[in-house]
Coordinates of C-alpha atoms in Angstrom, one line a residue:
X1 CA 76.6 97.7 76.3
X2 CA 79.0 98.0 73.2
X3 CA 82.6 96.7 72.9
X4 CA 85.0 99.2 71.4
X5 CA 88.2 98.8 69.9
X6 CA 91.3 101.4 69.7
X7 CA 93.9 100.5 67.4
X8 CA 97.0 102.5 68.3
X9 CA 100.1 99.8 67.7
X10 CA 103.0 102.3 67.9
X11 CA 105.1 104.3 68.7
X12 CA 105.2 105.2 72.5
X13 CA 104.6 109.2 71.7
X14 CA 101.6 108.4 69.8
X15 CA 100.4 106.1 72.0
X16 CA 100.7 109.1 74.6
X17 CA 99.1 111.2 71.8
X18 CA 96.0 109.0 71.6
X19 CA 95.3 109.1 75.1
X20 CA 92.9 111.6 75.2
X21 CA 90.6 110.0 72.4
X22 CA 90.3 107.2 74.9
X23 CA 89.5 109.4 77.8
X24 CA 86.9 110.9 75.9
X25 CA 85.5 107.7 74.9
X26 CA 85.4 106.5 78.4
X27 CA 83.7 109.2 79.6
X28 CA 81.1 109.2 76.9
X29 CA 80.5 105.6 76.8
X30 CA 80.6 104.8 80.7
X31 CA 79.4 101.2 80.4
X32 CA 81.1 100.2 77.1
X33 CA 83.9 97.5 77.5
X34 CA 87.0 99.2 75.5
X35 CA 90.1 97.3 74.5
X36 CA 93.4 98.6 72.9
X37 CA 95.4 96.8 70.4
X38 CA 99.1 97.5 70.5
X39 CA 102.5 96.1 70.3
X40 CA 104.6 95.2 73.1
X41 CA 106.4 98.0 74.3
X42 CA 102.9 100.2 74.5
X43 CA 101.9 97.7 76.9
X44 CA 103.7 99.6 79.6
X45 CA 102.2 102.7 79.4
X46 CA 98.6 101.3 79.0
X47 CA 98.9 99.5 82.1
X48 CA 99.3 103.0 83.6
X49 CA 95.9 103.8 82.3
X50 CA 92.7 103.5 84.3
X51 CA 89.3 102.5 82.8
X52 CA 90.8 100.6 79.8
X53 CA 89.3 97.1 80.2
X54 CA 92.1 94.8 78.1
X55 CA 95.1 95.1 76.4
X56 CA 95.5 93.3 73.3
X57 CA 99.1 93.0 72.1
X58 CA 99.8 92.7 68.7
X59 CA 102.3 89.9 68.0
X60 CA 103.6 88.7 64.7
X61 CA 100.9 86.1 63.9
X62 CA 98.3 88.5 62.7
X63 CA 95.4 86.1 62.0
X64 CA 96.0 84.6 65.9
X65 CA 95.5 88.3 66.9
X66 CA 92.4 88.4 64.8
X67 CA 90.5 85.5 65.8
X68 CA 91.3 86.8 69.3
X69 CA 89.7 90.0 68.8
X70 CA 87.0 88.2 67.4
X71 CA 86.1 86.7 70.6
X72 CA 85.4 90.3 72.1
X73 CA 82.7 91.1 69.5
X74 CA 83.7 94.5 68.8
X75 CA 81.2 96.6 67.3
X76 CA 83.1 99.7 66.5
X77 CA 87.1 99.8 65.7
X78 CA 88.9 103.3 65.8
X79 CA 91.7 103.2 63.8
X80 CA 94.3 105.5 64.8
X81 CA 97.5 104.3 63.1
X82 CA 96.2 104.8 59.6
X83 CA 98.7 102.0 58.0
X84 CA 97.5 98.5 56.2
X85 CA 98.4 96.4 59.0
X86 CA 96.2 98.4 61.5
X87 CA 93.4 98.9 58.8
X88 CA 93.5 95.0 58.4
X89 CA 93.5 94.5 62.3
X90 CA 90.1 96.8 62.4
X91 CA 88.6 94.4 59.5
X92 CA 89.7 91.4 61.2
X93 CA 87.8 92.3 64.3
X94 CA 84.9 91.6 63.0
X95 CA 83.5 95.3 63.8
X96 CA 80.6 96.6 62.0
X97 CA 81.7 99.8 62.2
X98 CA 85.5 100.7 61.1
X99 CA 86.4 104.1 61.5
X100 CA 89.6 105.6 60.2
X101 CA 91.0 108.8 58.7
X102 CA 90.7 109.8 55.2
X103 CA 93.0 108.6 52.5
X104 CA 94.8 112.2 51.9
X105 CA 95.6 112.2 56.0
X106 CA 96.9 108.5 55.7
X107 CA 100.9 107.3 55.4
X108 CA 99.6 104.2 53.5
X109 CA 96.5 105.1 51.3
X110 CA 95.2 101.8 50.8
X111 CA 94.2 101.5 54.3
X112 CA 91.2 103.5 53.5
X113 CA 89.7 100.8 51.9
X114 CA 88.7 98.8 55.1
X115 CA 86.9 101.6 56.6
X116 CA 83.1 101.8 56.6
X117 CA 83.6 105.8 57.6
X118 CA 86.3 108.3 57.8
X119 CA 86.8 111.9 59.3
X120 CA 87.1 114.9 58.0
X121 CA 90.2 115.4 56.1
X122 CA 92.7 118.1 57.6
X123 CA 96.0 119.9 56.8
X124 CA 98.1 118.0 58.5
X125 CA 100.5 120.6 59.5
X126 CA 98.2 123.3 60.6
X127 CA 96.7 120.8 63.3
X128 CA 97.9 118.8 66.3
X129 CA 97.9 115.1 65.7
X130 CA 95.8 114.8 69.4
X131 CA 93.2 117.4 67.3
X132 CA 93.3 114.6 64.3
X133 CA 92.8 111.7 66.7
X134 CA 89.9 113.5 68.4
X135 CA 88.1 114.3 64.9
X136 CA 87.8 110.9 64.5
X137 CA 85.5 110.5 67.6
X138 CA 82.7 112.6 65.9
X139 CA 82.0 109.7 63.6
X140 CA 80.0 108.0 66.9
X141 CA 78.2 111.5 67.5
X142 CA 80.7 113.3 69.8
X143 CA 81.2 116.9 69.5
X144 CA 84.7 117.8 69.4
X145 CA 86.2 121.6 71.0
X146 CA 89.7 122.0 70.3
X147 CA 90.9 123.0 74.0
X148 CA 94.6 121.6 74.3
X149 CA 94.7 122.9 77.9
X150 CA 91.8 120.8 79.2
X151 CA 93.1 118.0 77.3
X152 CA 93.1 114.9 79.9
X153 CA 95.7 112.2 79.9
X154 CA 94.6 109.4 82.3
X155 CA 97.8 108.2 83.8
X156 CA 98.5 106.9 87.2
X157 CA 101.9 106.0 88.5
X158 CA 101.6 103.5 90.9
X159 CA 103.7 104.0 94.2
X160 CA 105.8 101.1 93.5
X161 CA 107.0 102.5 90.2
X162 CA 108.0 105.9 92.0
X163 CA 109.9 104.1 95.2
X164 CA 112.2 102.0 92.1
X165 CA 113.1 105.2 90.5
X166 CA 114.1 107.2 93.5
X167 CA 116.1 104.3 94.8
X168 CA 117.9 104.2 91.2
X169 CA 118.3 107.8 91.4
X170 CA 119.7 107.4 94.6
X171 CA 122.2 104.6 94.0
X172 CA 123.1 107.0 90.9
X173 CA 123.7 109.9 93.5
X174 CA 120.8 111.7 92.0
X175 CA 118.9 112.5 94.9
X176 CA 120.1 115.6 96.5
X177 CA 116.9 117.7 97.4
X178 CA 117.1 120.1 94.3
X179 CA 114.7 120.7 91.7
X180 CA 115.4 118.0 88.9
X181 CA 116.1 119.1 85.2
X182 CA 116.2 116.3 82.9
X183 CA 117.7 116.1 79.5
X184 CA 117.0 113.9 77.2
X185 CA 119.2 113.5 74.6
X186 CA 118.1 110.4 72.5
X187 CA 115.7 109.8 69.8
X188 CA 114.6 107.1 67.8
X189 CA 115.2 108.8 64.6
X190 CA 118.7 109.5 63.5
X191 CA 117.4 112.7 62.0
X192 CA 116.0 114.0 65.5
X193 CA 119.2 113.7 67.3
X194 CA 121.6 116.3 68.0
X195 CA 125.0 116.0 68.3
X196 CA 127.0 115.8 71.8
X197 CA 129.0 119.1 71.4
X198 CA 125.6 121.0 71.1
X199 CA 124.3 119.2 73.7
X200 CA 127.4 120.4 75.9
X201 CA 127.2 123.7 75.1
X202 CA 123.7 124.1 76.4
X203 CA 124.0 122.1 79.5
X204 CA 127.1 124.6 80.2
X205 CA 124.8 127.7 79.7
X206 CA 122.1 126.4 81.7
X207 CA 124.7 125.8 84.7
X208 CA 126.2 129.1 84.5
X209 CA 122.6 130.9 84.8
X210 CA 121.6 128.8 87.6
X211 CA 124.7 127.5 89.6
X212 CA 123.8 125.2 92.0
X213 CA 120.0 125.7 92.2
X214 CA 118.7 122.8 90.5
X215 CA 120.0 119.1 89.7
X216 CA 121.1 117.8 86.3
X217 CA 120.6 114.5 84.3
X218 CA 121.0 112.9 81.3
X219 CA 118.0 110.4 80.0
X220 CA 118.7 108.0 77.3
X221 CA 116.9 105.1 75.6
X222 CA 118.6 102.7 73.6
X223 CA 122.7 101.8 73.4
X224 CA 123.6 104.5 71.0
X225 CA 122.0 107.2 73.2
X226 CA 123.6 105.8 76.1
X227 CA 127.0 106.3 74.5
X228 CA 125.9 110.2 73.5
X229 CA 125.2 110.5 77.1
X230 CA 128.1 109.4 78.4
X231 CA 130.3 111.7 75.8
X232 CA 128.4 114.5 77.1
X233 CA 128.7 113.4 80.7
X234 CA 132.4 113.5 80.0
X235 CA 132.6 117.3 79.1
X236 CA 129.8 118.4 81.6
X237 CA 130.2 116.1 84.4
X238 CA 126.5 115.6 84.6
X239 CA 125.2 112.6 85.8
X240 CA 123.7 109.7 83.3
X241 CA 120.1 107.9 84.3
X242 CA 120.9 104.5 85.0
X243 CA 118.8 102.0 82.9
X244 CA 114.9 102.7 83.5
X245 CA 112.2 100.9 82.2
X246 CA 109.4 102.6 80.3
X247 CA 107.3 103.2 83.6
X248 CA 110.0 103.9 85.2
X249 CA 110.7 107.0 82.5
X250 CA 107.4 108.1 83.0
X251 CA 107.7 107.7 86.7
X252 CA 111.0 109.9 86.5
X253 CA 109.4 112.7 84.4
X254 CA 106.3 113.0 86.7
X255 CA 108.8 113.9 89.6
X256 CA 111.2 116.2 87.0
X257 CA 111.1 120.3 87.6
X258 CA 111.6 120.4 83.6
X259 CA 112.4 118.3 80.7
X260 CA 114.5 119.2 77.8
X261 CA 113.8 116.7 74.6
X262 CA 113.7 116.3 71.1
X263 CA 110.4 115.1 69.4
X264 CA 110.1 111.8 71.5
X265 CA 108.1 109.9 73.9
X266 CA 109.7 111.6 76.6
X267 CA 108.2 115.2 75.2
X268 CA 104.9 113.6 75.0
X269 CA 105.1 111.9 78.3
X270 CA 106.1 115.2 80.1
X271 CA 103.4 117.2 78.4
X272 CA 100.5 114.7 79.2
X273 CA 102.2 114.8 82.7
X274 CA 102.1 118.8 83.2
X275 CA 105.4 118.9 83.7
X276 CA 107.1 122.0 82.1
X277 CA 109.2 121.2 79.1
X278 CA 111.6 122.9 76.2
X279 CA 111.0 120.7 73.1
X280 CA 113.6 121.1 70.4
X281 CA 112.1 120.2 66.5
X282 CA 114.0 119.6 63.4
X283 CA 112.6 117.2 61.2
X284 CA 109.0 117.2 62.8
X285 CA 106.7 120.1 63.2
X286 CA 105.7 121.4 66.6
X287 CA 102.4 122.7 65.7
X288 CA 101.6 118.9 65.0
X289 CA 103.7 117.0 67.4
X290 CA 104.5 119.8 70.1
X291 CA 103.7 120.6 73.6
X292 CA 100.2 121.1 74.2
X293 CA 100.5 124.1 76.9
X294 CA 100.9 127.3 75.7
X295 CA 103.6 128.4 77.9
X296 CA 105.6 125.5 77.3
X297 CA 108.5 126.3 74.7
X298 CA 109.2 124.6 71.1
X299 CA 112.6 125.8 69.6
X300 CA 112.3 125.4 65.8
X301 CA 113.9 126.7 62.6
X302 CA 111.2 126.9 59.9
X303 CA 113.4 126.1 56.8
X304 CA 112.0 125.2 53.3
X305 CA 112.9 121.9 53.8
X306 CA 111.2 121.1 57.1
X307 CA 109.1 119.6 58.3
X308 CA 110.3 116.6 56.5
X309 CA 109.4 113.8 58.5
X310 CA 112.5 111.7 57.4
X311 CA 114.0 109.6 59.6
X312 CA 117.8 110.2 58.1
X313 CA 119.0 113.4 56.7
X314 CA 122.5 113.8 55.1
X315 CA 122.3 117.4 55.9
X316 CA 120.0 118.7 58.2
X317 CA 119.5 122.3 57.8
X318 CA 116.9 122.6 60.5
X319 CA 119.2 121.6 63.1
X320 CA 122.2 123.9 61.4
X321 CA 119.6 126.6 61.9
X322 CA 119.5 126.7 65.3
X323 CA 121.9 127.8 67.6
X324 CA 122.9 126.2 71.1
X325 CA 122.2 129.8 72.8
X326 CA 118.6 129.8 71.3
X327 CA 118.0 126.7 73.2
X328 CA 119.9 127.9 76.4
X329 CA 117.6 131.0 76.2
X330 CA 114.6 129.4 76.1
X331 CA 115.4 127.0 78.7
X332 CA 116.3 129.9 80.9
X333 CA 112.9 131.7 79.9
X334 CA 111.0 128.5 80.9
X335 CA 112.8 127.9 84.0
X336 CA 112.2 131.5 84.8
X337 CA 108.4 131.1 84.0
X338 CA 107.8 127.6 85.8
X339 CA 104.3 126.9 86.0

Protein backbone atom coordinates (compact mmCIF):
# COMPACT_ATOMS: atom_id res chain seq x y z
CA UNK A 1 0.00 0.00 0.00
CA UNK A 2 1.45 3.36 -1.08
CA UNK A 3 1.29 6.64 0.80
CA UNK A 4 0.59 9.55 -1.54
CA UNK A 5 0.81 13.27 -0.77
CA UNK A 6 -1.09 15.97 -2.63
CA UNK A 7 0.32 19.46 -2.15
CA UNK A 8 -2.10 22.23 -3.05
CA UNK A 9 -1.83 24.77 -0.27
CA UNK A 10 -4.10 27.47 -1.68
CA UNK A 11 -6.15 29.19 -3.09
CA UNK A 12 -9.69 27.92 -2.50
CA UNK A 13 -10.59 27.89 -6.20
CA UNK A 14 -7.36 26.08 -7.05
CA UNK A 15 -8.08 23.47 -4.39
CA UNK A 16 -11.41 22.87 -6.14
CA UNK A 17 -9.54 22.56 -9.44
CA UNK A 18 -7.32 19.85 -7.94
CA UNK A 19 -10.21 17.64 -6.82
CA UNK A 20 -10.54 15.79 -10.16
CA UNK A 21 -6.88 14.75 -9.88
CA UNK A 22 -7.52 13.44 -6.37
CA UNK A 23 -10.57 11.57 -7.65
CA UNK A 24 -8.52 9.86 -10.37
CA UNK A 25 -5.83 8.90 -7.85
CA UNK A 26 -8.37 7.47 -5.44
CA UNK A 27 -10.05 5.49 -8.21
CA UNK A 28 -6.78 4.04 -9.51
CA UNK A 29 -5.09 3.51 -6.15
CA UNK A 30 -7.97 2.32 -3.95
CA UNK A 31 -5.67 0.86 -1.27
CA UNK A 32 -3.36 3.87 -1.05
CA UNK A 33 -3.38 6.31 1.84
CA UNK A 34 -3.78 9.79 0.40
CA UNK A 35 -2.79 12.88 2.38
CA UNK A 36 -3.37 16.51 1.37
CA UNK A 37 -1.27 19.45 2.55
CA UNK A 38 -3.08 22.81 2.52
CA UNK A 39 -3.32 26.09 4.35
CA UNK A 40 -5.89 26.49 7.11
CA UNK A 41 -8.60 28.00 4.90
CA UNK A 42 -8.53 25.02 2.55
CA UNK A 43 -9.43 22.61 5.32
CA UNK A 44 -13.12 23.51 5.13
CA UNK A 45 -13.27 22.33 1.52
CA UNK A 46 -11.23 19.18 2.07
CA UNK A 47 -13.36 18.12 5.05
CA UNK A 48 -16.18 17.69 2.51
CA UNK A 49 -14.10 15.27 0.39
CA UNK A 50 -14.81 11.56 1.00
CA UNK A 51 -11.90 9.17 0.55
CA UNK A 52 -9.20 11.57 1.72
CA UNK A 53 -7.25 9.94 4.55
CA UNK A 54 -5.81 13.00 6.28
CA UNK A 55 -5.52 16.76 5.90
CA UNK A 56 -2.18 18.27 6.86
CA UNK A 57 -2.36 21.97 7.69
CA UNK A 58 0.55 24.07 6.51
CA UNK A 59 1.54 26.33 9.45
CA UNK A 60 4.09 29.11 9.56
CA UNK A 61 6.66 26.64 10.92
CA UNK A 62 7.89 24.85 7.78
CA UNK A 63 10.20 22.45 9.61
CA UNK A 64 7.46 21.29 11.99
CA UNK A 65 5.23 20.45 9.03
CA UNK A 66 8.07 18.66 7.26
CA UNK A 67 8.83 16.54 10.30
CA UNK A 68 5.15 15.66 10.68
CA UNK A 69 4.83 14.59 7.06
CA UNK A 70 7.96 12.43 7.24
CA UNK A 71 6.22 10.26 9.84
CA UNK A 72 3.74 9.18 7.17
CA UNK A 73 6.48 7.63 5.02
CA UNK A 74 5.26 9.31 1.84
CA UNK A 75 6.37 7.52 -1.32
CA UNK A 76 5.01 9.88 -4.00
CA UNK A 77 4.43 13.62 -3.60
CA UNK A 78 2.39 15.54 -6.19
CA UNK A 79 3.06 19.28 -6.15
CA UNK A 80 0.05 20.94 -7.77
CA UNK A 81 1.07 24.36 -6.38
CA UNK A 82 4.32 24.90 -8.24
CA UNK A 83 5.94 27.32 -5.80
CA UNK A 84 9.25 27.10 -3.97
CA UNK A 85 7.54 26.52 -0.63
CA UNK A 86 5.42 23.67 -1.99
CA UNK A 87 8.43 22.11 -3.74
CA UNK A 88 10.40 22.36 -0.47
CA UNK A 89 7.51 20.62 1.27
CA UNK A 90 7.62 17.79 -1.28
CA UNK A 91 11.34 17.41 -0.57
CA UNK A 92 10.82 17.59 3.20
CA UNK A 93 8.22 14.82 2.99
CA UNK A 94 10.97 12.35 2.17
CA UNK A 95 9.09 11.09 -0.88
CA UNK A 96 11.28 9.13 -3.27
CA UNK A 97 9.19 10.46 -6.17
CA UNK A 98 8.47 14.19 -6.25
CA UNK A 99 6.30 15.10 -9.19
CA UNK A 100 5.71 18.64 -10.42
CA UNK A 101 5.15 20.86 -13.42
CA UNK A 102 7.91 21.67 -15.91
CA UNK A 103 9.98 24.81 -15.48
CA UNK A 104 8.08 26.80 -18.12
CA UNK A 105 4.74 26.14 -16.37
CA UNK A 106 5.87 27.29 -12.92
CA UNK A 107 5.39 30.68 -11.28
CA UNK A 108 8.65 30.12 -9.42
CA UNK A 109 10.89 28.21 -11.80
CA UNK A 110 13.47 27.20 -9.21
CA UNK A 111 10.83 24.86 -7.78
CA UNK A 112 11.61 22.44 -10.62
CA UNK A 113 15.00 21.70 -9.00
CA UNK A 114 13.24 19.78 -6.25
CA UNK A 115 11.25 17.42 -8.47
CA UNK A 116 12.40 14.00 -9.61
CA UNK A 117 10.04 14.12 -12.61
CA UNK A 118 8.00 16.79 -14.36
CA UNK A 119 4.91 16.61 -16.56
CA UNK A 120 4.78 17.52 -20.24
CA UNK A 121 4.92 21.28 -20.93
CA UNK A 122 1.77 23.01 -22.18
CA UNK A 123 0.70 26.47 -23.26
CA UNK A 124 -0.98 27.74 -20.08
CA UNK A 125 -3.60 29.78 -21.93
CA UNK A 126 -4.66 27.02 -24.34
CA UNK A 127 -5.73 24.52 -21.68
CA UNK A 128 -7.81 24.45 -18.53
CA UNK A 129 -5.84 24.34 -15.29
CA UNK A 130 -7.65 21.10 -14.42
CA UNK A 131 -6.12 19.50 -17.51
CA UNK A 132 -2.70 20.75 -16.41
CA UNK A 133 -3.25 19.09 -13.03
CA UNK A 134 -4.37 15.81 -14.57
CA UNK A 135 -1.26 15.66 -16.77
CA UNK A 136 0.80 15.28 -13.61
CA UNK A 137 -0.84 11.89 -13.08
CA UNK A 138 0.66 10.55 -16.29
CA UNK A 139 3.93 10.36 -14.35
CA UNK A 140 2.48 7.47 -12.33
CA UNK A 141 1.36 5.60 -15.44
CA UNK A 142 -2.20 6.88 -15.75
CA UNK A 143 -3.60 7.69 -19.18
CA UNK A 144 -5.42 11.01 -19.20
CA UNK A 145 -8.26 11.75 -21.61
CA UNK A 146 -9.65 15.27 -21.42
CA UNK A 147 -13.41 14.92 -21.08
CA UNK A 148 -14.59 17.98 -19.13
CA UNK A 149 -18.21 16.86 -18.89
CA UNK A 150 -17.11 13.66 -17.10
CA UNK A 151 -14.84 15.21 -14.48
CA UNK A 152 -15.61 14.13 -10.93
CA UNK A 153 -15.40 16.58 -8.03
CA UNK A 154 -15.86 14.54 -4.84
CA UNK A 155 -17.75 16.95 -2.59
CA UNK A 156 -20.28 15.70 -0.05
CA UNK A 157 -22.26 18.37 1.80
CA UNK A 158 -23.55 17.17 5.19
CA UNK A 159 -27.19 17.64 6.08
CA UNK A 160 -26.28 19.87 9.03
CA UNK A 161 -24.50 22.32 6.72
CA UNK A 162 -27.55 22.56 4.47
CA UNK A 163 -29.70 23.07 7.57
CA UNK A 164 -27.49 25.91 8.86
CA UNK A 165 -27.60 27.63 5.48
CA UNK A 166 -31.38 27.37 5.34
CA UNK A 167 -31.71 28.78 8.85
CA UNK A 168 -29.46 31.75 8.03
CA UNK A 169 -31.33 32.45 4.80
CA UNK A 170 -34.70 32.24 6.57
CA UNK A 171 -33.49 34.68 9.22
CA UNK A 172 -32.51 37.07 6.43
CA UNK A 173 -35.86 36.65 4.66
CA UNK A 174 -34.31 34.85 1.69
CA UNK A 175 -36.37 31.66 1.64
CA UNK A 176 -39.58 32.17 -0.33
CA UNK A 177 -39.92 29.03 -2.43
CA UNK A 178 -38.65 30.62 -5.64
CA UNK A 179 -35.47 29.44 -7.43
CA UNK A 180 -32.48 31.38 -6.10
CA UNK A 181 -30.10 33.32 -8.34
CA UNK A 182 -26.89 34.28 -6.53
CA UNK A 183 -24.78 37.27 -7.57
CA UNK A 184 -21.30 36.85 -6.12
CA UNK A 185 -20.03 40.42 -6.26
CA UNK A 186 -16.66 40.05 -4.58
CA UNK A 187 -13.23 38.72 -5.50
CA UNK A 188 -9.91 38.40 -3.70
CA UNK A 189 -8.08 40.28 -6.47
CA UNK A 190 -8.89 43.95 -6.86
CA UNK A 191 -8.58 43.54 -10.64
CA UNK A 192 -11.36 40.94 -10.69
CA UNK A 193 -13.95 43.18 -9.03
CA UNK A 194 -16.61 45.07 -10.94
CA UNK A 195 -18.01 48.36 -9.58
CA UNK A 196 -21.37 48.61 -7.86
CA UNK A 197 -22.89 50.59 -10.74
CA UNK A 198 -22.09 47.77 -13.17
CA UNK A 199 -23.69 45.12 -10.95
CA UNK A 200 -26.69 47.35 -10.34
CA UNK A 201 -27.42 47.71 -14.04
CA UNK A 202 -27.01 43.95 -14.61
CA UNK A 203 -29.34 43.02 -11.77
CA UNK A 204 -32.01 45.52 -12.80
CA UNK A 205 -31.91 44.12 -16.34
CA UNK A 206 -32.36 40.53 -15.15
CA UNK A 207 -35.19 41.46 -12.78
CA UNK A 208 -36.98 43.39 -15.50
CA UNK A 209 -36.94 40.29 -17.71
CA UNK A 210 -38.11 37.79 -15.11
CA UNK A 211 -40.11 39.95 -12.67
CA UNK A 212 -41.09 37.75 -9.71
CA UNK A 213 -40.06 34.36 -11.13
CA UNK A 214 -36.86 34.13 -9.09
CA UNK A 215 -35.37 35.13 -5.76
CA UNK A 216 -32.08 37.04 -5.82
CA UNK A 217 -29.28 37.57 -3.32
CA UNK A 218 -25.83 39.12 -3.07
CA UNK A 219 -22.91 36.96 -1.91
CA UNK A 220 -19.72 38.41 -0.45
CA UNK A 221 -16.52 37.21 1.21
CA UNK A 222 -14.72 39.89 3.23
CA UNK A 223 -15.53 43.29 4.75
CA UNK A 224 -14.63 45.21 1.59
CA UNK A 225 -16.90 42.94 -0.47
CA UNK A 226 -19.67 43.37 2.11
CA UNK A 227 -19.48 47.14 1.67
CA UNK A 228 -19.75 46.65 -2.10
CA UNK A 229 -22.74 44.33 -1.64
CA UNK A 230 -24.51 46.85 0.60
CA UNK A 231 -24.00 49.60 -1.97
CA UNK A 232 -25.61 47.36 -4.60
CA UNK A 233 -28.38 46.46 -2.16
CA UNK A 234 -29.30 50.12 -1.67
CA UNK A 235 -29.63 50.55 -5.43
CA UNK A 236 -31.50 47.31 -6.20
CA UNK A 237 -33.23 46.24 -2.98
CA UNK A 238 -31.63 42.79 -3.40
CA UNK A 239 -30.91 41.18 -0.01
CA UNK A 240 -27.34 40.57 1.13
CA UNK A 241 -26.52 37.06 2.34
CA UNK A 242 -25.44 36.97 6.01
CA UNK A 243 -21.94 35.82 6.92
CA UNK A 244 -21.32 32.24 5.78
CA UNK A 245 -18.42 29.91 6.44
CA UNK A 246 -16.67 28.35 3.45
CA UNK A 247 -18.67 25.16 3.93
CA UNK A 248 -21.87 27.16 4.13
CA UNK A 249 -21.03 29.03 0.92
CA UNK A 250 -20.70 25.65 -0.79
CA UNK A 251 -24.01 24.62 0.77
CA UNK A 252 -25.71 27.80 -0.48
CA UNK A 253 -24.35 27.34 -4.00
CA UNK A 254 -25.42 23.70 -4.09
CA UNK A 255 -29.05 24.72 -3.56
CA UNK A 256 -29.01 27.63 -6.02
CA UNK A 257 -30.63 27.84 -9.43
CA UNK A 258 -27.83 29.93 -10.95
CA UNK A 259 -24.61 31.65 -9.88
CA UNK A 260 -23.26 34.81 -11.50
CA UNK A 261 -19.67 35.48 -10.49
CA UNK A 262 -16.22 36.64 -11.44
CA UNK A 263 -13.27 34.24 -11.46
CA UNK A 264 -13.44 33.24 -7.79
CA UNK A 265 -13.81 30.26 -5.49
CA UNK A 266 -17.61 30.55 -5.68
CA UNK A 267 -17.53 30.14 -9.46
CA UNK A 268 -15.26 27.09 -9.26
CA UNK A 269 -17.45 25.55 -6.55
CA UNK A 270 -20.62 26.03 -8.61
CA UNK A 271 -18.99 24.51 -11.67
CA UNK A 272 -17.81 21.54 -9.59
CA UNK A 273 -21.32 21.06 -8.19
CA UNK A 274 -22.85 21.31 -11.69
CA UNK A 275 -24.82 24.40 -10.77
CA UNK A 276 -25.44 26.58 -13.86
CA UNK A 277 -23.08 29.55 -13.96
CA UNK A 278 -22.35 32.75 -15.80
CA UNK A 279 -18.69 33.62 -15.28
CA UNK A 280 -17.28 37.11 -15.76
CA UNK A 281 -13.64 37.30 -16.82
CA UNK A 282 -11.38 40.33 -17.07
CA UNK A 283 -7.69 39.80 -16.19
CA UNK A 284 -7.91 36.00 -16.32
CA UNK A 285 -8.72 33.54 -19.09
CA UNK A 286 -11.96 31.52 -19.19
CA UNK A 287 -10.12 28.91 -21.26
CA UNK A 288 -7.78 28.30 -18.33
CA UNK A 289 -10.02 29.09 -15.35
CA UNK A 290 -13.58 29.12 -16.62
CA UNK A 291 -16.62 26.86 -16.29
CA UNK A 292 -16.04 23.35 -17.59
CA UNK A 293 -19.52 22.54 -18.85
CA UNK A 294 -20.11 23.49 -22.47
CA UNK A 295 -23.52 25.12 -21.87
CA UNK A 296 -22.29 27.39 -19.08
CA UNK A 297 -21.49 30.96 -20.07
CA UNK A 298 -18.28 32.95 -19.79
CA UNK A 299 -18.34 36.67 -20.61
CA UNK A 300 -14.88 37.81 -21.69
CA UNK A 301 -13.41 40.60 -23.78
CA UNK A 302 -10.29 39.37 -25.52
CA UNK A 303 -8.35 42.64 -25.48
CA UNK A 304 -4.61 42.82 -26.15
CA UNK A 305 -3.59 43.10 -22.51
CA UNK A 306 -5.77 40.22 -21.26
CA UNK A 307 -5.21 37.77 -19.75
CA UNK A 308 -2.60 39.52 -17.65
CA UNK A 309 -3.18 37.77 -14.27
CA UNK A 310 -2.31 40.99 -12.45
CA UNK A 311 -3.94 41.50 -9.06
CA UNK A 312 -4.18 45.27 -9.54
CA UNK A 313 -4.63 47.38 -12.65
CA UNK A 314 -4.86 51.16 -13.03
CA UNK A 315 -6.66 50.95 -16.39
CA UNK A 316 -8.77 47.78 -16.75
CA UNK A 317 -9.37 47.73 -20.51
CA UNK A 318 -10.73 44.18 -20.16
CA UNK A 319 -13.66 45.30 -18.00
CA UNK A 320 -14.18 48.51 -19.96
CA UNK A 321 -14.75 46.34 -23.04
CA UNK A 322 -17.66 44.49 -21.43
CA UNK A 323 -21.05 46.17 -21.05
CA UNK A 324 -23.70 45.41 -18.42
CA UNK A 325 -26.05 44.59 -21.32
CA UNK A 326 -23.71 41.81 -22.47
CA UNK A 327 -23.72 40.27 -19.02
CA UNK A 328 -27.48 40.64 -18.67
CA UNK A 329 -28.01 38.91 -22.03
CA UNK A 330 -25.71 36.05 -21.01
CA UNK A 331 -27.64 35.57 -17.76
CA UNK A 332 -31.02 35.63 -19.51
CA UNK A 333 -29.85 33.09 -22.09
CA UNK A 334 -28.43 30.81 -19.39
CA UNK A 335 -31.67 30.95 -17.41
CA UNK A 336 -33.71 30.11 -20.50
CA UNK A 337 -31.36 27.20 -21.25
CA UNK A 338 -31.10 25.95 -17.70
CA UNK A 339 -29.65 22.49 -17.18
